[in-house]
Coordinates of C-alpha atoms in Angstrom, one line a residue:
M1067 CA -43.6 -50.0 52.8
I1068 CA -44.0 -47.4 50.2
M1069 CA -41.6 -44.5 50.3
L1070 CA -42.4 -41.3 48.4
T1071 CA -39.7 -38.8 47.5
G1072 CA -40.3 -35.1 46.7
C1073 CA -39.4 -31.6 47.6
K1074 CA -40.1 -29.6 50.7
K1075 CA -43.2 -27.5 50.5
D1076 CA -41.3 -24.2 50.4
E1077 CA -38.5 -25.4 48.0
K1078 CA -38.7 -24.2 44.4
P1079 CA -37.2 -26.2 41.6
Q1080 CA -34.0 -24.8 40.0
I1081 CA -34.3 -24.2 36.3
K1082 CA -31.2 -23.5 34.2
P1083 CA -31.8 -20.6 31.9
D1084 CA -31.6 -21.3 28.2
V1085 CA -29.5 -18.7 26.6
D1086 CA -31.0 -19.5 23.2
I1087 CA -34.4 -18.1 24.3
K1088 CA -33.1 -14.8 25.7
P1089 CA -34.4 -11.7 23.9
A1090 CA -31.8 -10.7 21.2
A1091 CA -31.3 -7.8 18.9
K1092 CA -32.7 -8.2 15.4
I1093 CA -31.5 -6.8 12.1
S1094 CA -33.3 -6.3 8.8
L1095 CA -32.4 -4.7 5.5
T1096 CA -34.9 -2.0 4.6
S1097 CA -33.4 -0.8 1.3
G1098 CA -30.5 -1.4 -1.1
N1099 CA -30.8 -5.1 -1.9
S1100 CA -30.3 -6.6 -5.4
Q1101 CA -28.7 -3.6 -7.0
L1102 CA -26.8 -3.6 -10.3
G1103 CA -23.4 -1.8 -10.2
V1104 CA -20.0 -1.5 -11.8
Y1105 CA -16.9 -3.4 -10.7
G1106 CA -14.9 -1.4 -8.2
E1107 CA -17.5 1.3 -7.8
Y1108 CA -20.0 2.1 -5.1
L1109 CA -23.6 1.1 -5.6
S1110 CA -25.9 3.9 -6.5
N1111 CA -28.0 3.6 -3.3
E1112 CA -26.8 3.1 0.2
L1113 CA -27.7 0.0 2.2
T1114 CA -30.1 0.8 5.0
F1115 CA -30.6 -1.5 8.0
K1116 CA -33.0 -1.4 10.9
I1117 CA -32.0 -2.8 14.2
T1118 CA -34.4 -3.5 17.1
V1119 CA -33.2 -4.4 20.6
P1120 CA -34.9 -5.8 23.7
Q1121 CA -36.9 -3.3 25.7
D1122 CA -34.5 -3.3 28.6
Q1123 CA -31.5 -2.6 26.3
M1124 CA -30.1 0.5 24.6
L1125 CA -29.1 0.8 21.0
T1126 CA -25.7 2.2 22.0
Q1127 CA -24.9 -1.3 23.5
Y1128 CA -24.9 -2.8 20.0
Y1129 CA -22.9 -2.5 16.7
L1130 CA -22.7 -3.9 13.2
Q1131 CA -19.9 -5.7 11.4
F1132 CA -19.7 -6.8 7.8
A1133 CA -18.2 -9.8 6.1
L1134 CA -17.6 -10.7 2.4
V1135 CA -19.5 -13.8 1.3
Q1136 CA -18.9 -13.6 -2.4
G1137 CA -16.8 -10.9 -4.2
N1138 CA -13.8 -8.9 -3.1
G1139 CA -15.5 -5.5 -2.5
R1140 CA -15.5 -3.2 0.5
V1141 CA -18.2 -1.7 2.8
D1142 CA -18.2 2.0 3.4
N1143 CA -14.5 2.4 2.5
S1144 CA -13.5 0.6 5.7
E1145 CA -11.8 -2.6 6.5
M1146 CA -14.1 -5.6 6.8
Y1147 CA -15.0 -6.4 10.4
S1148 CA -14.7 -2.8 11.6
Q1149 CA -17.6 -1.7 13.8
F1150 CA -20.5 0.4 12.6
N1151 CA -22.4 2.3 15.2
I1152 CA -26.2 2.4 15.2
L1153 CA -28.1 5.8 14.9
P1154 CA -30.6 6.8 17.6
D1155 CA -33.5 5.8 15.3
G1156 CA -32.1 2.3 15.0
T1157 CA -30.8 2.6 11.5
V1158 CA -27.4 2.0 10.0
K1159 CA -26.5 3.3 6.5
V1160 CA -23.5 2.1 4.6
K1161 CA -22.0 2.2 1.1
W1162 CA -21.0 -1.0 -0.7
Q1163 CA -18.1 -0.8 -3.2
L1164 CA -18.4 -3.8 -5.4
G1165 CA -15.5 -6.2 -6.1
C1166 CA -14.0 -7.1 -9.5
N1167 CA -13.9 -10.9 -9.5
T1168 CA -17.5 -12.1 -10.0
P1169 CA -20.8 -10.8 -11.3
T1170 CA -22.7 -12.3 -8.3
Q1171 CA -21.7 -10.6 -5.1
K1172 CA -22.9 -11.0 -1.5
I1173 CA -22.1 -9.5 1.9
K1174 CA -23.5 -10.3 5.3
A1175 CA -24.3 -7.9 8.1
Y1176 CA -24.1 -9.0 11.7
V1177 CA -25.4 -7.3 14.9
Y1178 CA -23.4 -7.7 18.1
A1179 CA -23.8 -6.7 21.7
Q1180 CA -20.9 -4.7 23.1
Q1181 CA -18.5 -6.8 25.1
P1182 CA -15.7 -4.4 26.3
Y1183 CA -14.0 -7.0 28.5
P1184 CA -14.8 -10.6 27.2
G1185 CA -11.9 -12.0 29.3
D1186 CA -12.1 -15.5 28.0
G1187 CA -10.5 -14.7 24.6
K1188 CA -13.4 -16.1 22.7
P1189 CA -14.7 -14.1 19.7
P1190 CA -18.1 -12.4 20.2
V1191 CA -21.2 -14.2 18.9
P1192 CA -23.6 -12.3 16.6
Q1193 CA -27.2 -12.0 17.7
D1194 CA -28.6 -11.8 14.2
S1195 CA -27.6 -11.4 10.6
V1196 CA -28.9 -10.6 7.2
E1197 CA -27.4 -11.2 3.7
I1198 CA -27.3 -8.7 0.9
K1199 CA -26.9 -9.4 -2.8
A1200 CA -25.8 -7.3 -5.8
T1201 CA -24.8 -7.9 -9.4
G1202 CA -21.7 -6.4 -10.9
K1203 CA -20.7 -5.7 -14.4
K1204 CA -17.3 -4.9 -16.0
P1205 CA -16.4 -1.2 -16.3
E1206 CA -15.4 0.9 -19.3
G1207 CA -12.3 3.1 -19.3
W1208 CA -10.4 3.7 -16.1
A1209 CA -11.7 1.6 -13.2
R1210 CA -10.7 0.8 -9.6
A1211 CA -8.8 -2.3 -8.8
C1212 CA -10.2 -4.5 -6.1
G1213 CA -8.9 -6.5 -3.1
C1214 CA -6.2 -4.0 -2.0
G1215 CA -8.2 -1.3 -0.3
I1216 CA -7.1 2.3 -0.8
P1217 CA -3.4 2.5 -1.5
D1218 CA -1.0 4.6 0.6
V1219 CA -0.6 7.5 -1.9
Y1220 CA 2.9 8.3 -0.4
N1221 CA 4.4 4.8 -0.3
T1222 CA 2.9 2.4 -2.9
Q1223 CA 5.4 0.3 -4.9
I1224 CA 4.6 -2.3 -7.6
T1225 CA 7.1 -4.7 -9.0
T1226 CA 7.3 -8.0 -10.8
F1227 CA 9.9 -10.8 -11.4
D1228 CA 8.3 -13.0 -14.1
H1229 CA 6.4 -10.2 -15.9
K1230 CA 3.2 -12.0 -15.2
T1231 CA 2.5 -11.8 -11.4
L1232 CA 2.6 -8.3 -9.9
Y1233 CA 3.5 -7.5 -6.3
M1234 CA 2.5 -4.3 -4.5
V1235 CA 3.5 -2.8 -1.2
T1236 CA 1.0 -0.4 0.2
A1237 CA -0.3 0.5 3.6
G1238 CA 2.3 -1.7 5.2
E1239 CA 1.0 -4.9 3.4
L1240 CA 2.2 -7.0 0.5
Y1241 CA -0.4 -7.9 -2.2
T1242 CA -0.2 -9.9 -5.4
S1243 CA -2.1 -9.9 -8.6
D1244 CA -2.1 -12.5 -11.4
D1245 CA -4.6 -10.6 -13.7
N1246 CA -2.6 -7.5 -14.6
G1247 CA -3.6 -5.5 -11.5
I1248 CA -7.4 -5.9 -11.5
N1249 CA -7.7 -8.1 -8.5
W1250 CA -5.3 -8.3 -5.6
Q1251 CA -4.8 -10.7 -2.7
K1252 CA -2.8 -10.2 0.4
V1253 CA 0.3 -12.3 0.7
D1254 CA 0.1 -14.2 4.0
G1255 CA 2.7 -16.0 6.0
I1256 CA 5.3 -13.2 6.2
P1257 CA 6.8 -13.3 9.7
K1258 CA 6.7 -9.6 10.7
S1259 CA 5.5 -7.5 13.5
S1260 CA 5.7 -4.2 11.7
G1261 CA 4.5 -2.8 8.3
I1262 CA 6.3 -3.5 5.1
F1263 CA 8.2 -0.5 3.7
S1264 CA 9.5 -1.9 0.4
A1265 CA 9.8 -5.2 -1.6
Q1266 CA 12.3 -5.8 -4.4
F1267 CA 13.4 -8.9 -6.4
N1268 CA 16.9 -9.8 -7.5
S1269 CA 17.4 -11.5 -10.9
K1270 CA 17.2 -14.9 -9.2
G1271 CA 13.6 -14.3 -8.1
W1272 CA 14.5 -13.9 -4.4
L1273 CA 12.2 -11.3 -2.8
Y1274 CA 13.6 -9.0 -0.2
I1275 CA 11.3 -7.2 2.1
L1276 CA 12.2 -4.1 4.3
T1277 CA 9.9 -3.6 7.3
R1278 CA 9.4 -0.5 9.3
S1279 CA 10.9 -1.8 12.5
D1280 CA 12.1 -5.4 12.0
G1281 CA 14.7 -4.9 9.3
V1282 CA 15.1 -7.1 6.2
L1283 CA 13.5 -10.4 5.4
Y1284 CA 13.8 -12.5 2.2
S1285 CA 12.4 -15.6 0.6
R1286 CA 13.7 -17.7 -2.3
D1287 CA 10.3 -19.4 -2.9
L1288 CA 7.8 -16.8 -1.5
K1289 CA 6.7 -19.4 1.1
S1290 CA 9.5 -19.7 3.7
W1291 CA 11.0 -16.5 5.0
Q1292 CA 14.0 -15.6 7.1
T1293 CA 15.4 -12.4 8.6
T1294 CA 18.7 -11.1 7.4
N1295 CA 19.8 -8.3 9.8
N1296 CA 23.3 -9.5 10.8
G1297 CA 25.4 -6.3 11.4
I1298 CA 22.5 -3.8 11.6
I1299 CA 22.3 -1.9 14.9
D1300 CA 19.1 0.1 14.7
K1301 CA 16.6 -1.2 12.2
R1302 CA 13.8 1.3 12.8
D1303 CA 12.2 3.8 10.4
P1304 CA 13.9 2.9 7.1
T1305 CA 14.7 5.6 4.6
G1306 CA 16.2 3.7 1.6
F1307 CA 16.5 0.3 0.1
M1308 CA 18.1 -1.3 -3.0
V1309 CA 18.4 -4.9 -4.1
K1310 CA 20.9 -6.0 -6.8
D1311 CA 22.4 -9.4 -7.4
D1312 CA 25.9 -8.4 -6.1
V1313 CA 25.1 -5.6 -3.7
L1314 CA 22.2 -4.6 -1.4
M1315 CA 21.8 -1.3 0.4
V1316 CA 19.6 -0.2 3.3
S1317 CA 19.4 2.7 5.6
F1318 CA 17.4 3.9 8.6
Y1319 CA 16.5 7.2 10.1
F1320 CA 19.4 7.3 12.6
D1321 CA 21.5 4.4 11.3
G1322 CA 23.1 3.6 8.0
P1323 CA 23.6 3.3 5.2
Y1324 CA 24.5 -0.4 5.2
I1325 CA 25.9 -2.5 2.3
S1326 CA 25.8 -6.2 1.8
T1327 CA 27.8 -8.1 -0.8
D1328 CA 26.6 -11.6 0.2
N1329 CA 22.9 -11.4 -0.4
G1330 CA 22.2 -9.9 3.0
G1331 CA 24.2 -12.4 5.0
F1332 CA 26.1 -9.6 6.6
W1333 CA 25.6 -5.8 6.5
Q1334 CA 28.6 -3.5 6.7
K1335 CA 28.0 0.1 7.8
S1336 CA 29.3 2.6 5.3
I1337 CA 30.4 6.1 6.3
V1338 CA 29.2 8.7 3.8
S1339 CA 28.9 12.0 5.6
L1340 CA 29.0 13.0 9.2
N1341 CA 26.6 15.8 8.5
S1342 CA 23.6 13.6 7.7
Q1343 CA 21.3 11.2 9.4
R1344 CA 19.2 10.0 6.5
F1345 CA 20.3 8.5 3.2
M1346 CA 18.0 7.6 0.4
F1347 CA 17.5 7.1 -3.4
F1348 CA 20.1 4.3 -3.6
N1349 CA 21.1 3.2 -7.1
K1350 CA 23.8 1.3 -8.9
H1351 CA 25.3 2.1 -12.3
T1352 CA 26.3 -0.5 -14.8
D1353 CA 29.9 0.6 -14.3
G1354 CA 29.7 -0.6 -10.6
S1355 CA 29.4 2.8 -9.0
L1356 CA 26.9 3.3 -6.2
Y1357 CA 24.9 6.5 -5.8
L1358 CA 22.8 8.0 -3.0
F1359 CA 21.4 11.3 -1.7
D1360 CA 21.7 12.5 1.9
D1361 CA 19.1 14.5 3.8
W1362 CA 20.7 17.8 2.6
G1363 CA 20.1 17.0 -1.0
T1364 CA 23.8 16.2 -1.8
L1365 CA 24.5 13.5 -4.3
F1366 CA 27.3 11.0 -3.4
R1367 CA 29.1 8.4 -5.5
S1368 CA 31.2 5.4 -4.5
K1369 CA 33.4 3.6 -6.9
D1370 CA 34.6 1.0 -4.4
T1371 CA 31.4 -0.6 -3.2
G1372 CA 30.8 1.9 -0.4
K1373 CA 34.3 1.9 1.1
S1374 CA 34.6 5.6 0.3
W1375 CA 32.2 8.3 -1.0
Q1376 CA 32.7 11.5 -2.9
S1377 CA 30.1 14.3 -3.1
I1378 CA 29.0 15.3 -6.6
K1379 CA 28.3 18.9 -7.2
L1380 CA 25.9 19.4 -10.0
D1381 CA 25.1 22.8 -11.6
Y1382 CA 22.3 24.7 -9.9
G1383 CA 19.9 24.3 -12.8
Y1384 CA 19.9 20.5 -12.7
Y1385 CA 18.0 20.4 -9.4
L1386 CA 16.9 23.4 -7.5
S1387 CA 15.8 21.9 -4.2
Q1388 CA 15.5 18.6 -2.4
P1389 CA 15.6 15.5 -4.6
S1390 CA 12.2 13.8 -5.1
G1391 CA 13.2 11.1 -7.6
F1392 CA 16.4 9.4 -8.8
A1393 CA 17.0 6.7 -11.4
I1394 CA 19.8 5.5 -13.7
G1395 CA 18.7 4.8 -17.2
P1396 CA 19.6 2.1 -19.6
D1397 CA 21.6 4.8 -21.4
G1398 CA 23.8 5.2 -18.3
N1399 CA 22.6 8.7 -17.6
L1400 CA 21.5 10.0 -14.2
Y1401 CA 17.9 11.1 -14.0
I1402 CA 17.2 13.4 -11.1
G1403 CA 13.8 14.7 -10.1
S1404 CA 13.5 17.5 -7.5
D1405 CA 11.2 20.0 -5.8
D1406 CA 10.4 23.0 -7.9
A1407 CA 9.2 20.5 -10.5
T1408 CA 12.5 19.9 -12.3
I1409 CA 13.9 16.9 -14.0
A1410 CA 17.5 16.6 -15.1
Q1411 CA 19.2 14.1 -17.5
V1412 CA 22.9 14.2 -16.6
S1413 CA 26.0 12.3 -17.8
P1414 CA 27.8 10.6 -14.9
V1415 CA 31.1 11.4 -16.7
T1416 CA 30.7 15.1 -17.6
L1417 CA 28.0 15.9 -15.1
K1418 CA 26.4 17.9 -17.9
G1419 CA 23.1 17.3 -19.6
T1420 CA 19.6 18.7 -20.0
A1421 CA 17.1 20.0 -17.4
K1422 CA 13.4 20.7 -17.8
R1423 CA 11.4 22.7 -15.3
Y1424 CA 7.7 22.6 -15.0
Y1425 CA 7.2 25.0 -12.1
E1426 CA 4.2 27.3 -12.2
W1427 CA 3.3 29.2 -9.0
N1428 CA 0.2 28.0 -7.4
S1429 CA 1.1 28.1 -3.7
S1430 CA 1.8 24.3 -3.5
S1431 CA 4.9 22.2 -3.3
Q1432 CA 5.7 20.9 -6.8
S1433 CA 8.1 18.1 -7.7
V1434 CA 9.1 15.4 -10.2
A1435 CA 9.1 11.8 -9.0
N1436 CA 8.5 8.2 -10.0
I1437 CA 11.1 8.1 -12.8
S1438 CA 10.9 4.9 -14.8
F1439 CA 12.0 3.5 -18.2
F1440 CA 10.0 1.6 -20.8
Q1441 CA 10.7 0.9 -24.5
D1442 CA 13.5 3.4 -25.0
D1443 CA 11.5 6.1 -23.2
V1444 CA 11.8 7.9 -19.9
F1445 CA 8.6 8.5 -17.9
Y1446 CA 8.2 10.6 -14.8
L1447 CA 5.4 12.1 -12.7
V1448 CA 5.1 15.9 -12.3
R1449 CA 3.2 16.6 -9.1
H1450 CA 1.0 19.5 -8.0
T1451 CA 1.6 21.9 -10.9
P1452 CA -1.3 23.4 -12.7
K1453 CA -0.8 20.6 -15.2
P1454 CA 0.2 17.5 -13.1
G1455 CA 0.5 14.1 -14.6
I1456 CA 2.8 11.6 -16.3
Y1457 CA 5.3 13.0 -18.8
S1458 CA 7.8 11.4 -21.1
I1459 CA 11.0 12.6 -22.9
R1460 CA 10.0 11.0 -26.2
N1461 CA 6.7 12.9 -26.0
N1462 CA 8.8 16.1 -26.3
W1463 CA 9.0 16.3 -22.5
G1464 CA 5.2 16.7 -22.6
R1465 CA 2.3 15.3 -20.6
L1466 CA 0.6 12.0 -21.7
E1467 CA -3.1 12.5 -22.2
L1468 CA -4.4 9.4 -20.5
G1469 CA -8.0 10.5 -20.0
F1470 CA -7.7 10.0 -16.2
G1471 CA -9.6 12.9 -14.5
K1472 CA -8.1 12.6 -11.0
D1473 CA -4.8 13.4 -9.4
I1474 CA -2.1 10.8 -9.9
Y1475 CA 0.1 10.2 -6.9
S1476 CA 2.2 7.4 -8.4
Y1477 CA 2.1 5.0 -11.3
Y1478 CA 3.5 1.7 -12.6
I1479 CA 4.0 0.7 -16.2
K1480 CA 2.9 -2.9 -16.7
P1481 CA 4.8 -5.4 -18.9
D1482 CA 2.2 -4.9 -21.6
G1483 CA 2.8 -1.1 -21.6
N1484 CA -0.4 -0.1 -19.9
F1485 CA -0.5 2.0 -16.7
L1486 CA -1.6 1.3 -13.2
L1487 CA -2.4 4.7 -11.5
V1488 CA -2.5 5.4 -7.8
G1489 CA -5.3 7.9 -7.0
Q1490 CA -6.4 9.3 -3.7
D1491 CA -9.4 6.9 -3.6
G1492 CA -7.9 3.7 -5.2
L1493 CA -5.6 2.0 -7.6
Y1494 CA -6.8 2.3 -11.2
Y1495 CA -6.4 0.2 -14.4
K1496 CA -7.6 0.8 -17.9
N1497 CA -10.2 -1.7 -19.0

């Protein structure tokens, strides 16, 4: 007997759809490829892309993302992997800021379909991509550094321990550079859930980090990290931080200041003034005295490691308004910058000294900040006057003519004596 098997006459075979043959969006580069540009600068011409989507789909259901393939540049002044929307005509135009670490540079553009609720936790899969190339050359004069994005102009700090590797806190992240501040890489592996506020070394090379809501962390090898918040009640919104070998200080918006004399093992709250909630500009004199300012602009000093504090009344001419900068020089003098564009050099013994005022009315808030010391000179930043910039005492309290044509928000003097300048659109170095 021969038996035949088959389907019922009205039964249709089931075919599993092949996702790979579904219509997908396509992306092409219509202009901007293979340009020549300068490290750290935008290419002369924008990159223009054309996106086509299946007939039954709308352009608004798709978006673009970019990834670095070679080079540490940026696309359209935005973080990599941010979404770029497609215009109604199917085009996307972006600017490419070249990196600083290689002449041959590449990025890749991906087109994705919107997936508002993926649910499975898997990353979206691009439907198409295109690679773009460019060639970079070294700049002349002042140039933008690469790898660190646009610095936070109000809270960027640069420091070093070995005078070779630089560390920078900006925009809540920690970056490092081993080529004098030209190229920067993000420091990974720091266990934190909030942005970094400050980072400071002690003389042993231990790096202490103050975060915006998780208190203080430190590392002896820049690889393993541990928190050190024992004794701190409310570790949110820091206002001040200081790291020395024998004493550390930290304070928060509604809590502090705290002092530690055992490398952060325990923090003891110090009572300075019942009239203040914020304390800042911590410093330590070579004679062991501690200094700080409160939120009313009053200067306090402690000669017993924070057990008691005395307010210091300076003559009116030494600072006319709120403090905007404070440092203790190698000469032992107090250097105080304040609003109304005033800097004072004051003896801690006589409380007398010299004051220089740069105020010129122009309807803006003027100040002196970023006081630092290098090779027997005192440098400071005069902000928002008709002649803003970096000044120094050995330059007859005059402005340094650096040839930098943009506003300077902060600066750092590198171990070789050259400057890194924080501008509104980037961190700059002199090539």
